[in-house]
Coordinates of C-alpha atoms in Angstrom, one line a residue:
M1 CA 46.3 -6.8 6.0
K2 CA 45.9 -9.7 8.3
G3 CA 44.8 -7.5 11.1
D4 CA 42.1 -6.0 8.8
K5 CA 40.9 -9.5 7.9
D6 CA 40.6 -10.4 11.6
V7 CA 38.6 -7.2 12.3
K8 CA 36.2 -8.1 9.4
I9 CA 35.8 -11.7 10.6
S10 CA 35.2 -10.6 14.2
Y11 CA 32.6 -8.1 13.0
W12 CA 30.7 -10.7 11.0
A13 CA 31.0 -13.2 13.8
A14 CA 29.7 -10.7 16.3
H15 CA 26.8 -9.4 14.2
L16 CA 25.8 -12.4 12.1
T17 CA 23.0 -13.4 14.4
T18 CA 21.8 -9.8 14.5
I19 CA 21.8 -9.4 10.7
V20 CA 19.9 -12.7 10.2
S21 CA 17.3 -12.0 12.9
V22 CA 16.7 -8.4 11.8
T23 CA 16.5 -9.4 8.1
L24 CA 13.8 -12.0 8.9
V25 CA 11.9 -9.4 11.0
L26 CA 12.2 -6.7 8.3
L27 CA 11.2 -9.2 5.6
L28 CA 8.0 -10.2 7.5
A29 CA 7.2 -6.5 8.2
G30 CA 7.8 -5.7 4.5
I31 CA 5.4 -8.4 3.4
I32 CA 2.7 -7.0 5.7
A33 CA 3.4 -3.5 4.3
L34 CA 3.1 -4.7 0.7
I35 CA -0.2 -6.5 1.5
C36 CA -1.6 -3.3 3.1
L37 CA -0.5 -1.0 0.3
S38 CA -1.6 -3.4 -2.5
S39 CA -5.0 -3.9 -0.8
E40 CA -5.5 -0.1 -0.8
R41 CA -4.7 0.0 -4.5
E42 CA -7.1 -2.9 -5.2
T43 CA -10.0 -1.3 -3.1
R44 CA -9.5 1.9 -5.0
R45 CA -9.7 0.0 -8.3
L46 CA -12.9 -1.7 -7.2
R47 CA -14.5 1.6 -6.3
E48 CA -13.5 3.1 -9.6
K49 CA -15.4 0.4 -11.4
I50 CA -18.7 1.9 -10.3
E51 CA -20.5 3.1 -13.4
V52 CA -23.2 5.7 -13.8
S53 CA -25.3 5.9 -17.0
L54 CA -27.3 8.8 -18.4
I55 CA -30.1 8.0 -20.8
M56 CA -31.0 11.0 -23.0
R57 CA -34.4 11.8 -24.4
D58 CA -35.4 10.7 -27.9
S59 CA -35.3 14.2 -29.2
V60 CA -31.7 14.7 -28.2
S61 CA -29.2 14.7 -31.0
D62 CA -25.9 12.9 -31.0
H63 CA -24.1 16.2 -31.2
Y64 CA -25.8 17.5 -28.1
A65 CA -25.2 14.3 -26.2
A66 CA -21.5 14.3 -27.1
A67 CA -21.3 17.9 -25.8
V68 CA -22.9 16.8 -22.5
A69 CA -20.5 13.9 -22.2
S70 CA -17.6 16.4 -22.7
K71 CA -19.1 18.6 -20.0
I72 CA -19.4 15.6 -17.6
A73 CA -15.8 14.7 -18.2
D74 CA -14.8 18.0 -16.5
Y75 CA -16.8 17.3 -13.4
P76 CA -14.7 16.5 -10.3
F77 CA -16.4 13.2 -9.6
S78 CA -15.9 11.8 -13.2
L79 CA -13.0 9.5 -13.8
N80 CA -13.6 8.7 -17.4
T81 CA -16.5 9.2 -19.7
G82 CA -17.9 7.3 -22.7
F83 CA -20.6 8.1 -25.2
I84 CA -22.9 5.8 -27.3
N85 CA -24.7 7.4 -30.2
K86 CA -28.0 6.2 -31.6
E87 CA -26.5 4.1 -34.3
Q88 CA -24.1 2.4 -31.9
A89 CA -27.0 1.8 -29.5
L90 CA -29.0 0.2 -32.3
T91 CA -26.1 -2.0 -33.3
D92 CA -25.5 -3.1 -29.7
W93 CA -29.2 -4.0 -29.4
K94 CA -29.1 -6.1 -32.5
T95 CA -26.0 -7.9 -31.3
E96 CA -27.5 -8.6 -27.8
T97 CA -31.1 -9.5 -28.7
G98 CA -31.1 -10.2 -32.5
E99 CA -34.0 -7.8 -33.0
D100 CA -33.9 -5.1 -35.7
L101 CA -35.8 -2.2 -34.0
E102 CA -35.4 0.1 -37.0
A103 CA -37.1 -2.5 -39.3
L104 CA -39.8 -3.0 -36.7
F105 CA -40.7 0.6 -36.0
G106 CA -39.5 2.2 -39.1
V107 CA -37.1 4.5 -37.2
N108 CA -34.4 4.2 -34.6
P109 CA -36.3 4.4 -31.3
L110 CA -33.1 4.3 -29.1
S111 CA -31.6 7.3 -27.4
P112 CA -28.0 8.4 -27.0
E113 CA -26.4 7.2 -23.8
I114 CA -23.6 8.6 -21.7
Y115 CA -21.7 6.6 -19.1
F116 CA -18.8 7.3 -16.8
H117 CA -16.9 5.8 -13.8
V118 CA -16.8 7.7 -10.6
K119 CA -13.6 8.5 -8.7
A120 CA -12.9 6.3 -5.7
E121 CA -13.6 9.1 -3.1
Y122 CA -17.1 9.6 -4.5
A123 CA -18.0 5.9 -4.4
S124 CA -20.5 6.0 -1.6
A125 CA -24.3 6.0 -1.5
D126 CA -24.5 9.6 -0.2
S127 CA -22.1 10.9 -2.9
L128 CA -23.9 9.1 -5.7
K129 CA -27.3 10.6 -4.6
K130 CA -25.8 14.1 -4.9
I131 CA -24.3 13.2 -8.3
E132 CA -27.7 11.9 -9.4
S133 CA -29.4 15.1 -8.4
R134 CA -26.8 17.2 -10.3
L135 CA -27.1 15.1 -13.4
R136 CA -30.9 15.2 -13.5
Q137 CA -30.7 19.0 -13.8
I138 CA -28.9 18.7 -17.1
P139 CA -31.4 19.5 -20.0
G140 CA -32.2 16.5 -22.1
V141 CA -31.5 13.8 -19.5
E142 CA -34.4 11.4 -19.2
D143 CA -33.0 9.0 -16.6
V144 CA -29.9 8.3 -14.5
A145 CA -29.0 4.7 -13.8
L146 CA -27.0 4.2 -10.6
P147 CA -25.6 1.0 -9.1
N148 CA -27.4 -0.8 -6.3
T149 CA -26.9 1.3 -3.2
E150 CA -27.2 -1.7 -0.8
M151 CA -24.5 -3.6 -2.7
L152 CA -22.4 -0.4 -2.8
Q153 CA -22.8 0.1 1.0
A154 CA -21.9 -3.6 1.7
M155 CA -18.8 -3.3 -0.5
N156 CA -17.7 -0.2 1.4
D157 CA -18.3 -1.8 4.7
N158 CA -16.3 -4.8 3.8
I159 CA -13.5 -2.7 2.5
Q160 CA -13.5 -0.6 5.7
S161 CA -13.5 -3.7 7.9
L162 CA -10.6 -5.2 5.9
A163 CA -8.6 -1.9 6.2
I164 CA -9.1 -1.9 10.0
I165 CA -8.0 -5.5 10.3
L166 CA -4.9 -4.9 8.1
G167 CA -4.1 -1.7 10.0
I168 CA -4.2 -3.6 13.4
V169 CA -2.0 -6.4 11.9
A170 CA 0.4 -3.8 10.6
L171 CA 0.6 -2.0 13.9
F172 CA 1.1 -5.3 15.8
M173 CA 3.8 -6.3 13.4
V174 CA 5.6 -3.0 13.9
L175 CA 5.6 -3.4 17.7
I176 CA 6.7 -7.1 17.4
S177 CA 9.5 -6.0 15.0
F178 CA 10.8 -3.4 17.4
V179 CA 10.7 -5.8 20.3
L180 CA 12.5 -8.6 18.5
I181 CA 15.1 -6.3 17.0
N182 CA 15.6 -4.6 20.4
N183 CA 16.1 -8.0 22.1
T184 CA 18.5 -9.2 19.4
V185 CA 20.7 -6.0 19.7
H186 CA 20.5 -6.2 23.5
L187 CA 21.9 -9.8 23.5
T188 CA 24.7 -8.7 21.1
I189 CA 25.7 -5.9 23.5
Y190 CA 25.2 -8.1 26.5
A191 CA 28.0 -10.4 25.3
R192 CA 30.3 -7.4 25.5
R193 CA 29.1 -5.9 28.8
F194 CA 32.5 -6.5 30.5
T195 CA 34.3 -4.7 27.6
I196 CA 31.9 -1.7 28.3
H197 CA 32.7 -1.8 32.0
T198 CA 36.5 -2.0 31.3
M199 CA 36.3 1.0 29.0
Q200 CA 34.4 2.9 31.7
L201 CA 37.1 2.1 34.3
V202 CA 39.9 3.6 32.1
G203 CA 38.0 6.8 31.9
A204 CA 36.1 6.6 28.6
T205 CA 33.1 8.9 28.3
K206 CA 29.6 7.6 27.6
G207 CA 29.6 9.0 24.2
F208 CA 33.0 7.4 23.3
I209 CA 31.7 4.0 24.6
T210 CA 28.3 4.2 23.0
R211 CA 29.3 5.5 19.6
P212 CA 31.0 2.3 18.2
F213 CA 28.2 0.1 19.4
V214 CA 25.5 2.3 17.8
A215 CA 27.5 2.6 14.6
N216 CA 28.2 -1.1 14.3
N217 CA 24.6 -2.0 15.0
M218 CA 23.3 0.6 12.6
L219 CA 25.6 -0.9 9.9
A220 CA 24.1 -4.4 10.7
G221 CA 20.6 -2.9 10.4
L222 CA 21.5 -1.3 7.1
I223 CA 22.8 -4.6 5.8
S224 CA 19.7 -6.4 7.0
G225 CA 17.5 -3.8 5.3
L226 CA 19.3 -4.2 2.0
I227 CA 19.2 -8.0 2.2
A228 CA 15.4 -7.9 3.0
A229 CA 14.8 -5.5 0.2
G230 CA 16.8 -7.7 -2.2
I231 CA 14.9 -10.9 -1.2
T232 CA 11.6 -9.1 -1.7
A233 CA 12.7 -7.8 -5.2
I234 CA 13.7 -11.3 -6.2
A235 CA 10.4 -12.7 -5.0
L236 CA 8.4 -10.2 -6.9
A237 CA 10.4 -10.7 -10.1
A238 CA 10.1 -14.5 -9.8
A239 CA 6.4 -14.5 -9.0
P240 CA 5.2 -14.4 -12.6
H241 CA 7.5 -17.2 -13.6
A242 CA 6.0 -19.3 -10.7
G243 CA 2.5 -18.8 -12.0
W244 CA 1.5 -15.8 -9.7
N245 CA 0.9 -13.4 -12.5
D246 CA -1.6 -11.3 -10.4
V247 CA 1.2 -10.3 -8.0
A248 CA 2.6 -7.8 -10.6
H249 CA -0.9 -6.4 -11.1
Y250 CA -1.5 -5.7 -7.4
I251 CA 2.0 -4.7 -6.3
S252 CA 3.7 -2.2 -8.6
W253 CA 7.4 -1.5 -8.5
W254 CA 6.6 1.9 -7.1
I255 CA 4.9 0.3 -4.1
Y256 CA 7.9 -2.0 -3.8
A257 CA 10.3 1.0 -3.8
C258 CA 8.4 2.6 -1.0
V259 CA 8.4 -0.6 1.1
A260 CA 12.1 -1.3 0.3
G261 CA 13.1 2.2 1.2
G262 CA 11.2 1.8 4.5
M263 CA 13.1 -1.4 5.3
V264 CA 16.5 0.1 4.5
I265 CA 15.7 3.1 6.7
A266 CA 14.0 1.2 9.5
G267 CA 16.8 -1.3 9.9
P268 CA 19.6 1.0 11.0
C269 CA 17.2 3.4 12.8
I270 CA 15.7 0.7 15.1
C271 CA 19.1 -1.1 15.6
G272 CA 20.8 2.2 16.4
I273 CA 18.2 3.2 18.9
A274 CA 18.2 -0.2 20.5
A275 CA 22.0 -0.2 20.7
K276 CA 22.1 3.2 22.3
F277 CA 19.6 2.3 25.1
A278 CA 21.2 -1.2 25.7
T279 CA 24.7 0.4 26.0
L280 CA 23.5 3.1 28.4
R281 CA 21.7 0.4 30.4
F282 CA 25.0 -1.5 31.0
L283 CA 26.9 1.7 31.7
K284 CA 24.6 2.3 34.7
K285 CA 25.3 -1.2 36.2
D286 CA 27.9 -2.0 38.8
Y287 CA 30.4 -4.7 38.2
D288 CA 28.5 -7.3 40.4
E289 CA 25.3 -6.6 38.4
L290 CA 26.9 -7.6 35.2
F291 CA 27.0 -11.2 36.1

C-alpha cells in the first residue's frame, strides 16, 4: 500500500508541471476555438436576417397570395415565410401613420404582401438577383423588395475578412500549442534521460523503453484535457451569473461539447507524439551527449 502511494506521488511530482502547462495551452486553444465556432454561428444568423418582400397586385386575393406564400416556403432559398393579408396591411398602416385609407378612398387600396428570410448560403448579391428574377415570374407579383446590395456586399466582405483573421489566429494557436506541449514533454523526459540510457544498457528494446513514457504522458495529456474542458464548462455556466448573458446565446452547449471533445482528444495525442519523439531522440544519443 505504501509502495503504491509512493508511485502515485512520484507520478504527480514528475508530471505536475506537464499537466499544468498543457492544461493552460489547451484552455487557450479551446477559447480560440469557441470564438471561431461562435463567430461562424453569429455570421450565419446575420445572413439569415436578410428579408425579401413581394408586393402583390391590387387584384390579387388573399387566398391566392397565401397559396403563393406556401409555394415560396418550399423553395430551396427560403428559410421562413410570412404573409400579410389586406386587412392586416391596413391595420399596420393605421398603427404606423394614423391614417385611415379605407375611410379616405372608400376601399382598402393596399395589397397583400409576402415576406421571407433567405438561407445563409444565398445571402449574396448575385444569389439575390437570381432569386428576384425567379420571383418576378410568379403571376400576380407587382414588385420585389430586396435589401441594399452595397450594404450586403460590405457585410459579406467584413464577415469574410473576420473569418480569415480568426482562421490565421486559430492556425497560429495550434502551432504554438504543439510547440509548447512538445517542449514541456521534452523537458519531462530530459530529466529521466539517464534512466533511459541505463535501460538501454541492460538490453531493453526501444519499444519497451518508449512505451511507459508515451503512456504516462498520454495520461497527463488526458488529465489536462479533462481539466481544461471542466474549467471551460464552469466558465460558460457562470457567465450568465456574472452578467454575460450573451455568451449562452453565441456559444451553445453543442459547440462546447465539440471543443471539449477536441481538447480531451488533443491532449493525449499531442503529448503521446511528443513523448515518443523525445524518447527516441535520447535513445540515439551517446552517454557523453546526455550531459
